[in-house]
GROMACS .gro file of C-alpha atoms in nm:
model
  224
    1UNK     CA    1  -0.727   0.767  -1.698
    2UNK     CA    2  -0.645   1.112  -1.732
    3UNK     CA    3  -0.293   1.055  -1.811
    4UNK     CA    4  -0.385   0.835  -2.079
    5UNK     CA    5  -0.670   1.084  -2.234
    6UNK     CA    6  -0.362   1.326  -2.219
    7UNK     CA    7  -0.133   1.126  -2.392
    8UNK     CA    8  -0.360   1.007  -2.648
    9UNK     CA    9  -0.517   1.367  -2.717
   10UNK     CA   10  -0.290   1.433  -3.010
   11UNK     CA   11  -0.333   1.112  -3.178
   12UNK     CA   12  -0.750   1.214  -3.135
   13UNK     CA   13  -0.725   1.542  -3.280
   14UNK     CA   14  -0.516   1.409  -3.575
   15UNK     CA   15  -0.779   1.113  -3.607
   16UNK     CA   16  -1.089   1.349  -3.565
   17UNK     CA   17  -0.897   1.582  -3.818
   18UNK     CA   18  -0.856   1.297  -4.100
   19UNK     CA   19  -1.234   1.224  -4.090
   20UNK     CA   20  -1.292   1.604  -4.125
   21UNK     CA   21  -1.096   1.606  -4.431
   22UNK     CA   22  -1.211   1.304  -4.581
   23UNK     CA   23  -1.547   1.425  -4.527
   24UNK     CA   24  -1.500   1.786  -4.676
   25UNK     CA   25  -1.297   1.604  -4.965
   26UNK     CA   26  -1.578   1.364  -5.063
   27UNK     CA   27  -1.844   1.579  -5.042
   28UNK     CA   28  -1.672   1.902  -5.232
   29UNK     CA   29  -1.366   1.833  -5.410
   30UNK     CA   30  -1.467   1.729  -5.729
   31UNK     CA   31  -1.081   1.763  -5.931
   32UNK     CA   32  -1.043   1.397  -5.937
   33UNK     CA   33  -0.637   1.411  -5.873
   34UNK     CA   34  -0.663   1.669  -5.589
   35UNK     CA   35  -0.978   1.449  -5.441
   36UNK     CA   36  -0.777   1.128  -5.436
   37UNK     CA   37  -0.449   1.315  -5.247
   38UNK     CA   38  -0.629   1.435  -4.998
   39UNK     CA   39  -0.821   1.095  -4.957
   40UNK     CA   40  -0.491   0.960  -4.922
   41UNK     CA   41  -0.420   1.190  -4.630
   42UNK     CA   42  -0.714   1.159  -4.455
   43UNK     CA   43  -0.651   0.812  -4.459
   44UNK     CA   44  -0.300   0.818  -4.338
   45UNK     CA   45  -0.419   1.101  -4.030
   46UNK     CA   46  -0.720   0.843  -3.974
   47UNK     CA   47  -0.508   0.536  -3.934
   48UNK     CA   48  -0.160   0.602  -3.809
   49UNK     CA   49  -0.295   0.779  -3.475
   50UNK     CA   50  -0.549   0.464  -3.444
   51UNK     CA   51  -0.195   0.249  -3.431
   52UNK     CA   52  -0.080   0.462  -3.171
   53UNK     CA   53  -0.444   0.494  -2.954
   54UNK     CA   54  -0.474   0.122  -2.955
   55UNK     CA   55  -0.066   0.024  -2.860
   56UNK     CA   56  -0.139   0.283  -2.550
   57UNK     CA   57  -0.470   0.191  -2.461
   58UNK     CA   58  -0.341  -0.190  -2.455
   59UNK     CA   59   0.000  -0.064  -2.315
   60UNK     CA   60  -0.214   0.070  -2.018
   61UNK     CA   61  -0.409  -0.220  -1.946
   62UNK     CA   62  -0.072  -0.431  -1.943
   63UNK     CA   63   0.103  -0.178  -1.715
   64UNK     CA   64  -0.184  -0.166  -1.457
   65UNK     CA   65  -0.227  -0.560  -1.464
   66UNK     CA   66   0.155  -0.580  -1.371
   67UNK     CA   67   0.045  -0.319  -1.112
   68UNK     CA   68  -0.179  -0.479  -0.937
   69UNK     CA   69   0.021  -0.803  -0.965
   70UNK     CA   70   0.294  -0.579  -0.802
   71UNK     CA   71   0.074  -0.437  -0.549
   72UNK     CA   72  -0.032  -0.793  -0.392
   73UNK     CA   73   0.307  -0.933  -0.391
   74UNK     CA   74   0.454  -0.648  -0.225
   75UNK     CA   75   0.178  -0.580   0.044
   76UNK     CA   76   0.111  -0.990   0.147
   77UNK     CA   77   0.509  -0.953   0.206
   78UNK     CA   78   0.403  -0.643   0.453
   79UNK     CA   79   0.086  -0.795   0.601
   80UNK     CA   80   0.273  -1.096   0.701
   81UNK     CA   81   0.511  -0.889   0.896
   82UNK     CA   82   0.208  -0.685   1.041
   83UNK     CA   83  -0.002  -0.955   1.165
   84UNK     CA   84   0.333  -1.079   1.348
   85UNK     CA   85   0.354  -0.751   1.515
   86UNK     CA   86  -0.009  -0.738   1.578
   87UNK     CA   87   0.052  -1.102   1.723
   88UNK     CA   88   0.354  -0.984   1.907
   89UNK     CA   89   0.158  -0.706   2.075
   90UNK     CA   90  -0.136  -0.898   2.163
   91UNK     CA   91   0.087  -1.152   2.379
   92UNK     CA   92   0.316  -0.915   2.535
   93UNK     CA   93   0.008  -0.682   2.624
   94UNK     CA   94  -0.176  -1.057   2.727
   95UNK     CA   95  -0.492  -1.029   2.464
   96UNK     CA   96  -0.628  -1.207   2.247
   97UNK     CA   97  -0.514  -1.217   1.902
   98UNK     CA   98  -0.731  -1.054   1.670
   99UNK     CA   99  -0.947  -1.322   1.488
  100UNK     CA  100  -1.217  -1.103   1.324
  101UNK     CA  101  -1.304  -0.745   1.185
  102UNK     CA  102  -1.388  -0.673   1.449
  103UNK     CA  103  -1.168  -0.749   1.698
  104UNK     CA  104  -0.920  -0.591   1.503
  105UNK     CA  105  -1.118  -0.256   1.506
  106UNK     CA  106  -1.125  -0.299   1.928
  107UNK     CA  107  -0.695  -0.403   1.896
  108UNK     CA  108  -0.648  -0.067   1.664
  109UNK     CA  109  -0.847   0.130   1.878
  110UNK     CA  110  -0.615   0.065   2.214
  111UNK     CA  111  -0.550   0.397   2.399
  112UNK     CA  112  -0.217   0.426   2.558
  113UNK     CA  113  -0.377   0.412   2.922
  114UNK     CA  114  -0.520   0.069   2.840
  115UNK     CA  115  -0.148  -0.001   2.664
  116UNK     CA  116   0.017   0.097   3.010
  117UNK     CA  117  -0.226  -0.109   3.226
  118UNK     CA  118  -0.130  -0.435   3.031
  119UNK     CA  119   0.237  -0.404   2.992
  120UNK     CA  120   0.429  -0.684   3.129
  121UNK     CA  121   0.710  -0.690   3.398
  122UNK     CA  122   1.011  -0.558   3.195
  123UNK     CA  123   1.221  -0.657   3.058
  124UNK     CA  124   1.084  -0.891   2.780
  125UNK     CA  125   1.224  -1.066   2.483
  126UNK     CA  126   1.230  -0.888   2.184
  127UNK     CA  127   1.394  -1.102   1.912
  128UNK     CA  128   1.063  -1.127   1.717
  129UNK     CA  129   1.077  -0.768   1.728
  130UNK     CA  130   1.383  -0.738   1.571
  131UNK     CA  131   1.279  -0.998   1.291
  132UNK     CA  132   0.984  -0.816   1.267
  133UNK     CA  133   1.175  -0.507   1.175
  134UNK     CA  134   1.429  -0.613   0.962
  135UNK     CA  135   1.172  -0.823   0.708
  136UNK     CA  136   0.969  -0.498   0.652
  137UNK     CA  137   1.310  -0.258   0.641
  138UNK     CA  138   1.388  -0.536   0.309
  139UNK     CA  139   1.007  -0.490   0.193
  140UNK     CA  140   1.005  -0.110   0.233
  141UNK     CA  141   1.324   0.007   0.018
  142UNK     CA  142   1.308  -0.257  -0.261
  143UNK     CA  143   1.239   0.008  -0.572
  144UNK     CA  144   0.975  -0.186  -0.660
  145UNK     CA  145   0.753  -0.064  -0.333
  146UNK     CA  146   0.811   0.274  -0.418
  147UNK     CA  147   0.679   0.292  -0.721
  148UNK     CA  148   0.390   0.068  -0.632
  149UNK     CA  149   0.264   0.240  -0.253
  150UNK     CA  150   0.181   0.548  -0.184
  151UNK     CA  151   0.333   0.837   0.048
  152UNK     CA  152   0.092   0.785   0.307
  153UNK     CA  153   0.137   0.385   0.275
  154UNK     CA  154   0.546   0.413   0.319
  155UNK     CA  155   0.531   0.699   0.551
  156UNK     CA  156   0.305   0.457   0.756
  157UNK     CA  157   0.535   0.192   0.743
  158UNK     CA  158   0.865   0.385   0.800
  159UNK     CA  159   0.736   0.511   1.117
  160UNK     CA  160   0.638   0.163   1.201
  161UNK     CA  161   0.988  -0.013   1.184
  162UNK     CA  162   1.140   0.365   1.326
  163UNK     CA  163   0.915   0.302   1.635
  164UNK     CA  164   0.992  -0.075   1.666
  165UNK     CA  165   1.342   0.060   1.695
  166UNK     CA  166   1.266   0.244   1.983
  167UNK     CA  167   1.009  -0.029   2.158
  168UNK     CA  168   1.288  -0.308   2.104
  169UNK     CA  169   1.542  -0.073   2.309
  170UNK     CA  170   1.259   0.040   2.596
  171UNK     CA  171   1.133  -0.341   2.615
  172UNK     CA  172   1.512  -0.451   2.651
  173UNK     CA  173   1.557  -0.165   2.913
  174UNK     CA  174   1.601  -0.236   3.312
  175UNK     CA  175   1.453   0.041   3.493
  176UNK     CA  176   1.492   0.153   3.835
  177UNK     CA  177   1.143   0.097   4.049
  178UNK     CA  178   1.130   0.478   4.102
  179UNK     CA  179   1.152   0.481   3.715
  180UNK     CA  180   0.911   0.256   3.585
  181UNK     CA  181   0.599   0.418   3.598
  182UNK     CA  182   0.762   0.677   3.355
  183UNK     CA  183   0.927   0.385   3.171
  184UNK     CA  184   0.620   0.209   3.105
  185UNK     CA  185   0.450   0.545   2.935
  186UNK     CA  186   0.696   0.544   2.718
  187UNK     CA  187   0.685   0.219   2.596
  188UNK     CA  188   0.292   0.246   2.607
  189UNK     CA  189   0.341   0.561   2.376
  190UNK     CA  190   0.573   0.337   2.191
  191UNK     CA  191   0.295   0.049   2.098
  192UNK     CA  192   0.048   0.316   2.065
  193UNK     CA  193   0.187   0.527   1.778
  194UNK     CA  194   0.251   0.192   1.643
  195UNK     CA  195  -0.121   0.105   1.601
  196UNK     CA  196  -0.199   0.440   1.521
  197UNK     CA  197   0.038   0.398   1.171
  198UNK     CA  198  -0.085   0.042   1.131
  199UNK     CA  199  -0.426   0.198   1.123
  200UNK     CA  200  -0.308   0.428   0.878
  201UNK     CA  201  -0.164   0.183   0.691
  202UNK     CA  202  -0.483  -0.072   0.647
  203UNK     CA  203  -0.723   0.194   0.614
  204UNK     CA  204  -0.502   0.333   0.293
  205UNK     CA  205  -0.559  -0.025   0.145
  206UNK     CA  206  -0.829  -0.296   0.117
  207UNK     CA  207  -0.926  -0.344   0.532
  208UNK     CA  208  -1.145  -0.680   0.441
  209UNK     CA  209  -0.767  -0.820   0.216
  210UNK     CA  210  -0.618  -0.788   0.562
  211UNK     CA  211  -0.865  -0.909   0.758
  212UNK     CA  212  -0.875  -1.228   0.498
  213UNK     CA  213  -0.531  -1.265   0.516
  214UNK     CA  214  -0.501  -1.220   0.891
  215UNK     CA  215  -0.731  -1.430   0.974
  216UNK     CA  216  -0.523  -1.786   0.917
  217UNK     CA  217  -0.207  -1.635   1.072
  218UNK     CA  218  -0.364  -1.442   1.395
  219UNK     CA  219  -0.581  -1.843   1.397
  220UNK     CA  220  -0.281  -2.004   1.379
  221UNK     CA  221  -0.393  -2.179   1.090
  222UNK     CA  222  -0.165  -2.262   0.830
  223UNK     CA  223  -0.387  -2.322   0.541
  224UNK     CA  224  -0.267  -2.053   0.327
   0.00000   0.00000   0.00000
């Protein structure tokens, strides 16, 4: 809104300026030819910027419209890919999925000795993973996403698929047993910076849009 007051703010003043003169002109210019010029001028400062306010004004509306239309597209295309990694998580880490607020609060609030207790005998598949990564790498660098997210919201994301890469190579690791205690702190580190950016990443948006749009995935309902 401040943009727009900024951009209009000329076509104001020369508005508020062509009622001024009308007004002066009408009330005390009294040479007939002189009082009809400067009618004319008024009426030209009065009307032209109102052209100009209105095509903004509407040209605003429009562009934020599109916007939000934008927005959805763009972050339904990352939420599906987040709820599979949420999914992902919660079987590898044998949880339940996340079905409600809720339970999604007590899934993002995981600490990495919890993580570390749960983690399964390595190594473990990681082909969804890799999916995983490579749908939100496509999602993340269309233009389109950034000019529509913010910093925070790709600099959440970006460190998400970054530290996918580095779970899929620690989950697809063998480790020696005198190695796996370390091994498996790592990889809990892994899933828990992870969380810690999706966090940051629904928290930056609408929390109750994911949680509606989670919910028929993390169900394995297919109604949407």
């Amino acid at each position: 809104m401040k943009k727009l007051f900024i951009k209009i703010l000329p076509f104001l003043v020369a508005f508020i300026s062509g009622i001024l003169l009308y007004t002066i002109t009408d009330n005390f210019i009294t040479d007939t030819g002189l009082n009809n010029l400067l009618i004319n001028v008024a009426a030209g400062l009065v009307s032209i910027p109102l052209v100009f306010i209105f095509y903004d004004v509407i040209n605003k509306i429009t562009s934020r419209n599109l916007h939000n239309s934008l927005f959805e597209s763009i972050t339904i295309e990352i939420n599906n890919q987040l709820i599979e990694l949420i999914s992902y998580l919660s079987n590898i880490l044998n949880l339940k999925q996340p079905e409600t607020l809720n339970e999604l609060d007590d899934f993002l609030d995981l600490e990495q000795s919890e993580i570390y207790q749960n983690l399964p005998i390595l190594p473990v598949k990681t082909e969804p993973l890799k999916d995983i990564k490579d749908q939100l790498m496509q999602v993340v660098h269309k233009p389109s996403s950034f000019e529509i997210l913010t910093e925070t919201q790709i600099s959440a994301l970006l460190n998400i698929t970054k530290e996918i890469s580095f779970l899929i190579k620690n989950l697809s690791k063998k480790s020696e047993k005198k190695n796996l205690s370390k091994h498996k702190k790592i990889i809990a580190m892994n899933i828990e910076y992870i969380i810690t950016n999706l966090t940051t990443w629904i928290e930056s948006g609408k929390k109750d849009a994911f949680h509606n749009h989670a919910r028929f995935s993390l169900s394995n309902d297919k109604k949407d």
